[in-house]
Coordinates of C-alpha atoms and ligand atoms in Angstrom, one line a residue:
X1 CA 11.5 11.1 -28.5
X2 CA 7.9 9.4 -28.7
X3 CA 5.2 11.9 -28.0
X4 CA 3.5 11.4 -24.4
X5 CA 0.7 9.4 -23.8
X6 CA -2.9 11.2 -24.0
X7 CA -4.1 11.7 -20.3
X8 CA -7.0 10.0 -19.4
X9 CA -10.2 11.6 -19.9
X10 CA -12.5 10.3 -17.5
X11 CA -11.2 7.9 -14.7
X12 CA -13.8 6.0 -12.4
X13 CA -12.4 5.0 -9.1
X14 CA -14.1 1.9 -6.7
X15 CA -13.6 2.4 -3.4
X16 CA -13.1 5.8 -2.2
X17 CA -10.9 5.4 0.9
X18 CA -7.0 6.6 1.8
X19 CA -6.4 5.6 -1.6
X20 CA -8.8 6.0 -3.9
X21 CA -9.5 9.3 -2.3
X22 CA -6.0 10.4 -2.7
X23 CA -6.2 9.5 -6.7
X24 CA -9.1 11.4 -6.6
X25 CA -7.8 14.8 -4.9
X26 CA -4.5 14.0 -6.5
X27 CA -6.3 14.0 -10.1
X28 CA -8.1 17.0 -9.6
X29 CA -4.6 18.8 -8.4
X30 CA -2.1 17.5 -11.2
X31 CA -4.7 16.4 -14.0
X32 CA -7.3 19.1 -14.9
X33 CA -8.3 17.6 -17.8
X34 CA -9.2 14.4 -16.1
X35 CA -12.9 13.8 -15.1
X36 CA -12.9 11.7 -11.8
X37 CA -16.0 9.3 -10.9
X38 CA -16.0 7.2 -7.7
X39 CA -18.1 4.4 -6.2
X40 CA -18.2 2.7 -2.8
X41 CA -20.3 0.1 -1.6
X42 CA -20.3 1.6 1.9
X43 CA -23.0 4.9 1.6
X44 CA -22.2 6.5 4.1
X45 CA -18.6 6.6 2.4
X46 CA -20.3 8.0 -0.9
X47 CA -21.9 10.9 1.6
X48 CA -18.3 11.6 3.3
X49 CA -16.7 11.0 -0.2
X50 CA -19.2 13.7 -1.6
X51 CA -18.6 16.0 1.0
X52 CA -15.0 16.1 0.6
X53 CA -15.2 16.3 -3.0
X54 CA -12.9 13.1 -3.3
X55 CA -14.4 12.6 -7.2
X56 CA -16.1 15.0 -9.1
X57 CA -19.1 12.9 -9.2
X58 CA -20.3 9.9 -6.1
X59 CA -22.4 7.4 -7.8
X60 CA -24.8 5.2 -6.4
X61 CA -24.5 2.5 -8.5
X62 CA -21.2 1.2 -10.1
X63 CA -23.0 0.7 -13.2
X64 CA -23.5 4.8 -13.3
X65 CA -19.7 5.2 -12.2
X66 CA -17.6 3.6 -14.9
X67 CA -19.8 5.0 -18.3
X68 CA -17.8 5.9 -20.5
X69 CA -14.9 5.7 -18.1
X70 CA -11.6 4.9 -20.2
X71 CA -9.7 3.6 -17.1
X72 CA -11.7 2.1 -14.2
X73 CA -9.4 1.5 -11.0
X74 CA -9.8 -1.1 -8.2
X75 CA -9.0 0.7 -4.8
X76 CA -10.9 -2.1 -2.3
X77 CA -9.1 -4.3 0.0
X78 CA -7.1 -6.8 -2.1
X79 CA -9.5 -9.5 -1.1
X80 CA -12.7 -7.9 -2.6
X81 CA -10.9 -6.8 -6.0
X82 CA -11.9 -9.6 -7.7
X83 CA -15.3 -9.9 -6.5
X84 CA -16.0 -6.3 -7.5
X85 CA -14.2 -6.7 -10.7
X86 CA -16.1 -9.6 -11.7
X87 CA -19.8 -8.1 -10.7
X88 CA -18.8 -4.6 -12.5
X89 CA -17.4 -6.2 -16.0
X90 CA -20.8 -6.2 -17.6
X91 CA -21.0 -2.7 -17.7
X92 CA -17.5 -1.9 -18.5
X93 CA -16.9 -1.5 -22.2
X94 CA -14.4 -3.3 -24.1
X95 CA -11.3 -1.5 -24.3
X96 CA -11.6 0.9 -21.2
X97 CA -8.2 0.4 -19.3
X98 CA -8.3 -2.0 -15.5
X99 CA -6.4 -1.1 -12.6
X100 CA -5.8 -1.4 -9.3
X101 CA -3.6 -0.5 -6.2
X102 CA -3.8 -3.9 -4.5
X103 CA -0.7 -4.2 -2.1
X104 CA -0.2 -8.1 -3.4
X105 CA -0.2 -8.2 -7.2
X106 CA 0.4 -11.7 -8.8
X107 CA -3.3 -13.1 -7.8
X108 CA -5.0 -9.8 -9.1
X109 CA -3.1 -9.5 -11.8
X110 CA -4.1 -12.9 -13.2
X111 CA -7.7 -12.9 -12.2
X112 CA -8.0 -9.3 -13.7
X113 CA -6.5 -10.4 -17.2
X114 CA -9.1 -13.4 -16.9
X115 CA -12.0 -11.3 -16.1
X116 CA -10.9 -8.7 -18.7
X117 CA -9.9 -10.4 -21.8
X118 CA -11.0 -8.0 -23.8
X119 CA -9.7 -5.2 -21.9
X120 CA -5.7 -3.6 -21.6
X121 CA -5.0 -4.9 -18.1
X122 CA -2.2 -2.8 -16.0
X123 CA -2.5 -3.2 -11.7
X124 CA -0.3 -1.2 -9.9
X125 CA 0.5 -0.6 -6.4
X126 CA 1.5 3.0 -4.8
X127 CA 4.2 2.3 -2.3
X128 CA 2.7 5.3 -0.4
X129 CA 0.4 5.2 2.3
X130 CA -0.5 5.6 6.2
X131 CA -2.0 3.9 9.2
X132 CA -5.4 5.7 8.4
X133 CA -8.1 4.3 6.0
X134 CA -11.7 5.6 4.8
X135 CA -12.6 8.4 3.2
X136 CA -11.5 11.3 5.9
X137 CA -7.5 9.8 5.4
X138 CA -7.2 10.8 1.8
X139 CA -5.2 13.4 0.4
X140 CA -3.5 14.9 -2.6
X141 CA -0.2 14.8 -1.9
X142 CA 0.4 11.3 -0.8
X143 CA 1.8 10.4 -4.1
X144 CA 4.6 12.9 -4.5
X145 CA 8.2 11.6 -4.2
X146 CA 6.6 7.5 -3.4
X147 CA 7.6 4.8 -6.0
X148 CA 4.4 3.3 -7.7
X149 CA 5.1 -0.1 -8.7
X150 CA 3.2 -0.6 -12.2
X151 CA 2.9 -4.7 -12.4
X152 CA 2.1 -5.4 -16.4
X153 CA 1.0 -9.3 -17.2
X154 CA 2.8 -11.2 -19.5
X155 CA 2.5 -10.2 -23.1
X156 CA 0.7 -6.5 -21.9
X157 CA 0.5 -3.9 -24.5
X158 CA 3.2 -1.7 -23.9
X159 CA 1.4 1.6 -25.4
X160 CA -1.3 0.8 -22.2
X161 CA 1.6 0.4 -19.9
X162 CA 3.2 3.6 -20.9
X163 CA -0.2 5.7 -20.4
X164 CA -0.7 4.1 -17.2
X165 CA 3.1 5.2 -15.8
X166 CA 2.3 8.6 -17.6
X167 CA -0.5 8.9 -15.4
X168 CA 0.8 7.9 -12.1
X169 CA 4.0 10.2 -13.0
X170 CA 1.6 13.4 -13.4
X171 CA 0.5 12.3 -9.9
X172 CA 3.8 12.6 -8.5
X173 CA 5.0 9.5 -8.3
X174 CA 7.9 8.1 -9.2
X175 CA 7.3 4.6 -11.2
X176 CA 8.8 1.3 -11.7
X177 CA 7.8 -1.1 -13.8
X178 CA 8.0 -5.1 -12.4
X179 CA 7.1 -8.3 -12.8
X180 CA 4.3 -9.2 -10.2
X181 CA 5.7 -12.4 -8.9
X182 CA 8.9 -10.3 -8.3
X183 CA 6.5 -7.3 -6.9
X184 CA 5.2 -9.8 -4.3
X185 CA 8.5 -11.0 -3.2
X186 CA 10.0 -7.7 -3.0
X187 CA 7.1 -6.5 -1.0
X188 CA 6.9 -9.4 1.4
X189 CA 10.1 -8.3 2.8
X190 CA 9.9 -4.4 2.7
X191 CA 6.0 -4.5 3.8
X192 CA 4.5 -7.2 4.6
X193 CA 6.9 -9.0 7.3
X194 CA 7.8 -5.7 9.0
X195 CA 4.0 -5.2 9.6
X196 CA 3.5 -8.9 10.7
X197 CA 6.2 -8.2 12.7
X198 CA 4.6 -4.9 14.1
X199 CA 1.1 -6.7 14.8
X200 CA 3.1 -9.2 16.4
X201 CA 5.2 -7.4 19.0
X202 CA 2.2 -5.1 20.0
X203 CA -0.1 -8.1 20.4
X204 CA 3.2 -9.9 22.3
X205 CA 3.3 -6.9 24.9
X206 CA -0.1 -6.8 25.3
X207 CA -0.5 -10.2 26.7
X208 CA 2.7 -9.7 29.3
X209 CA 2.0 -10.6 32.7
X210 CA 4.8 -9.4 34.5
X211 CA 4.7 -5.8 32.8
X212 CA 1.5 -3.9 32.6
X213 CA 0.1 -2.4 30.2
X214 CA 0.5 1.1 31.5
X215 CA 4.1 0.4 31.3
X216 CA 4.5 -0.5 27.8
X217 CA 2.4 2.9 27.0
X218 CA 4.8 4.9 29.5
X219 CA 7.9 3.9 28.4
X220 CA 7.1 3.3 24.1
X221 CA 9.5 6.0 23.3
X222 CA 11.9 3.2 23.9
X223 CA 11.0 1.7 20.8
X224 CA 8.4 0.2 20.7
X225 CA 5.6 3.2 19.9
X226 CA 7.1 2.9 16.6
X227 CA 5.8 -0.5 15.9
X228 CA 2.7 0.6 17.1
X229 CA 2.1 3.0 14.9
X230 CA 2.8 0.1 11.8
X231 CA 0.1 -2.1 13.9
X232 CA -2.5 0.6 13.6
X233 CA -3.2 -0.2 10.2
X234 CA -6.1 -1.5 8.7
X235 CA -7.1 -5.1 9.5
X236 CA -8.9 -6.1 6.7
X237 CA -6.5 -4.9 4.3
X238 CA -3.8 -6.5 6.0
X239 CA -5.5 -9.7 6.5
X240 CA -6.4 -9.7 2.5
X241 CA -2.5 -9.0 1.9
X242 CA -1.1 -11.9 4.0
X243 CA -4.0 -14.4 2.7
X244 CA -3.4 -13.1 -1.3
X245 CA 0.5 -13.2 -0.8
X246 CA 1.0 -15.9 1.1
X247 CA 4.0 -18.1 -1.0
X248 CA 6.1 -15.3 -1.1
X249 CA 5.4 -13.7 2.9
X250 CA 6.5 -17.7 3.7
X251 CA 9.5 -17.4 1.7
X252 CA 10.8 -14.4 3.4
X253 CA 9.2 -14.9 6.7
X254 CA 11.4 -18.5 7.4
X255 CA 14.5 -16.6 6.2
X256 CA 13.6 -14.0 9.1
X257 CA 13.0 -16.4 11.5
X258 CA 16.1 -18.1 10.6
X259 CA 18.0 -14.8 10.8
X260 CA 15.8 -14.3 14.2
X261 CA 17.5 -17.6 15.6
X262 CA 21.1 -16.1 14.8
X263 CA 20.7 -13.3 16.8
X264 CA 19.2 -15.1 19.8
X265 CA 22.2 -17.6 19.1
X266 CA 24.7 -14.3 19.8
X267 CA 22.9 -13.1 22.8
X268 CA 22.9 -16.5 24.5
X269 CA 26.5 -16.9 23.5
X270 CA 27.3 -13.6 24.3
X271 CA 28.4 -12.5 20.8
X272 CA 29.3 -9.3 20.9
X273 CA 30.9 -8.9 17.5
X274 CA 27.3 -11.0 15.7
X275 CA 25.3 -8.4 17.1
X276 CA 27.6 -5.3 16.0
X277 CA 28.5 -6.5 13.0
X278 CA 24.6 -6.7 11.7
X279 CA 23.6 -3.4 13.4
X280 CA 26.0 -1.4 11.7
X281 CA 24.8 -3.1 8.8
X282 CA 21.1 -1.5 9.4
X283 CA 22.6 1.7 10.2
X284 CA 24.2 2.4 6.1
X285 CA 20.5 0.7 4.8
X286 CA 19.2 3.5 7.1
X287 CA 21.4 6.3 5.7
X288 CA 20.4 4.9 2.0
X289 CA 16.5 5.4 3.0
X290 CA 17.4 8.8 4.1
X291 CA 19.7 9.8 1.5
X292 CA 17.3 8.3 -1.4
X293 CA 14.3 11.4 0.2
X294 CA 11.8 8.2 1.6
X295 CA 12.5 9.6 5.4
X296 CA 12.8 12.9 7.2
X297 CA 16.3 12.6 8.9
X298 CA 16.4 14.4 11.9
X299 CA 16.0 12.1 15.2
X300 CA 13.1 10.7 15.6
X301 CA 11.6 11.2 12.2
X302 CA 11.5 15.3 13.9
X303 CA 9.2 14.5 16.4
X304 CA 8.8 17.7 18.9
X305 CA 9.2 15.2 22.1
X306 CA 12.2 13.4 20.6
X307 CA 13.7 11.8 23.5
X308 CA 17.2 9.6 23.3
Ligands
NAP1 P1 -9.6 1.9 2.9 O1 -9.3 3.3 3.3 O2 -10.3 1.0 3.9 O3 -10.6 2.1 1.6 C1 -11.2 1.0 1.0 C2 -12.6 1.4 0.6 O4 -13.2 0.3 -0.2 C3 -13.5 1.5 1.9 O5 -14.3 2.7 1.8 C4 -14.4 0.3 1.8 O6 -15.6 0.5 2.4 C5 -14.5 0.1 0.3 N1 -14.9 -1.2 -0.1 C6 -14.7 -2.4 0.6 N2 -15.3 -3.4 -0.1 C7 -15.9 -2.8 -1.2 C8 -16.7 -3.3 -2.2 N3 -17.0 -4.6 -2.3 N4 -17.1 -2.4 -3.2 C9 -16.9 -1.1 -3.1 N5 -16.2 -0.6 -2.1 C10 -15.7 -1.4 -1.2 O7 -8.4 1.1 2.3 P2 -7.1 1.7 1.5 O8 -6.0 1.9 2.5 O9 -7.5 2.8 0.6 O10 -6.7 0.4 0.6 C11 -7.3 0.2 -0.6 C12 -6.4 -0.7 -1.5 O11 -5.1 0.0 -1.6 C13 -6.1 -2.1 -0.9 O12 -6.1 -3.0 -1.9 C14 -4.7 -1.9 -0.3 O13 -4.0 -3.1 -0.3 C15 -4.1 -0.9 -1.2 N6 -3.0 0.0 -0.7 C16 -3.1 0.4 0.6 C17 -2.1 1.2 1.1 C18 -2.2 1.7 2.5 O14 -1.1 2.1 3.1 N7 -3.3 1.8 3.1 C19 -1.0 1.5 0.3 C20 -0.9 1.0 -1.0 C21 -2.0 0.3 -1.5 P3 -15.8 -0.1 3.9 O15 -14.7 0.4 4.7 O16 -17.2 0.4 4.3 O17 -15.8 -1.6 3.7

């Protein structure tokens, strides 16, 4: 068995929001060893940041935060990664490790290995997360039990990859390694369509005329407060994700419409055994979720007001 990767010893995260804050607290939980720096362009994220302790050290500048850093990690909306990336890369030295937890990977992970060159490159995404953003939604134990996807470029060094999954394991995570082209596809139908689908909806029930807005509140149990918990989520994050990973949301999204069209097909035709047939389907994927520990399964996800 090949000895396990050396930790980290000092790990600078940029942009100290639900995620970066969670490496952070997570770090200083799992990884004593680990020294934790963070920037944020925002300052009065830095104050809130510093208050919470998110990083053992806020810096002012990013220049101060990644010194001697030996893994620097991206944790801004997916649109600003490579912005940030490129204006930070003078001060980064050769050989620190790049990272990021960008929910789209194939763009980042090319313009990364081109701003880096000289640089092991590794993003990443943590398939873990919440309807909350900024620096109050972070916390340590976001990780534990969530897959993080570790996304290598073509031709990455494989000792760099291994200390990278070796970190997020120690995190609590539990880690796959992919492809990102085959990250992106995979995510644009467990992720990103279900939230389009969830901004959608709300915004579709919002602009009813012949139900009122304090009926949809009133009677959301039925469903659709659900949706609108997914359709809380950040907007510029989620506007960054669908621009970034578009090809592949495209892919998947006529394949749901086409599916879409199906079932309106069997309600207009009165199709019982269309509409039975797919939901006991859903049910055993369901089950799988469940059984696999990604979901509490009592009814209603063991909400005190459950109501059938
Ligand atoms: P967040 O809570 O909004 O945190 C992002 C932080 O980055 C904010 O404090 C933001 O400050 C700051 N920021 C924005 N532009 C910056 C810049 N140019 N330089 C430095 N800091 C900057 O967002 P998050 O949920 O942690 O998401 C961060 C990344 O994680 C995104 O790439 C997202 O795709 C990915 N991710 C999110 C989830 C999730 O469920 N939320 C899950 C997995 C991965 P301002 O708010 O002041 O702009």
């Amino acid at each position: 068995m090949s000895p396990a990767p050396a930790p980290f010893g000092k790990v600078a995260i940029i942009g100290l929001g639900l995620i970066g804050g969670s490496i952070g607290l997570a770090i200083r939980d799992h990884i004593p060893g680990t020294a934790t720096v963070g920037f944020d362009a925002d300052p009065a994220v830095r104050k809130r940041a510093q208050e919470r302790s998110l990083t053992d050290v806020v810096c002012d500048t990013p220049e101060e935060a990644v010194r001697d850093a030996d893994l620097v990690i991206f944790c801004v909306p997916v649109g600003a990664i490579s912005d940030v990336a490129r204006d930070m890369a003078p001060y980064i030295a050769p050989g620190t490790m790049i990272s990021d937890v960008g929910s789209s990977k194939q763009t980042i992970a090319a313009s990364l290995s081109e701003i880096f060159p000289a640089n092991p490159v590794v993003p990443a995404h943590p398939v873990a997360g919440t309807e909350h953003s900024g620096p109050d939604a972070g916390f340590a134990t976001l990780f534990q039990q969530r897959w993080c996807i570790v996304t290598p470029p073509a031709g990455a060094d494989a000792a760099s990859v291994a200390r990278l999954v070796f970190f997020w394991e120690a995190l609590g995570a539990m880690v796959e390694t992919m492809d990102p082209k085959h990250h992106d596809l995979v995510l644009a139908v467990t992720s990103h369509i279900p939230h389009l689908i969830a901004y959608t909806i709300v915004g579709t029930a919002s602009d009813l005329e012949d139900v009122t807005r304090s009926e949809v509140i009133k009677y959301s149990a039925g469903g659709f407060r659900d949706f609108t918990r997914i359709a809380a989520s950040d907007p510029t994050m989620w506007r960054d994700v669908f621009l970034n990973n578009r090809d592949a949301v495209l892919v998947m999204l006529q394949r749901f419409l086409d599916d879409l069209s199906i079932m309106q097909d069997a309600i207009r035709d009165g199709d019982g055994d269309t509409l039975f047939e797919l939901f006991t389907r859903t049910r055993a994927i369901r089950r799988s979720i469940v059984a696999l520990g990604q979901d509490d399964a009592r009814p209603d996800f063991g909400r005190k007001d459950h109501q059938g």
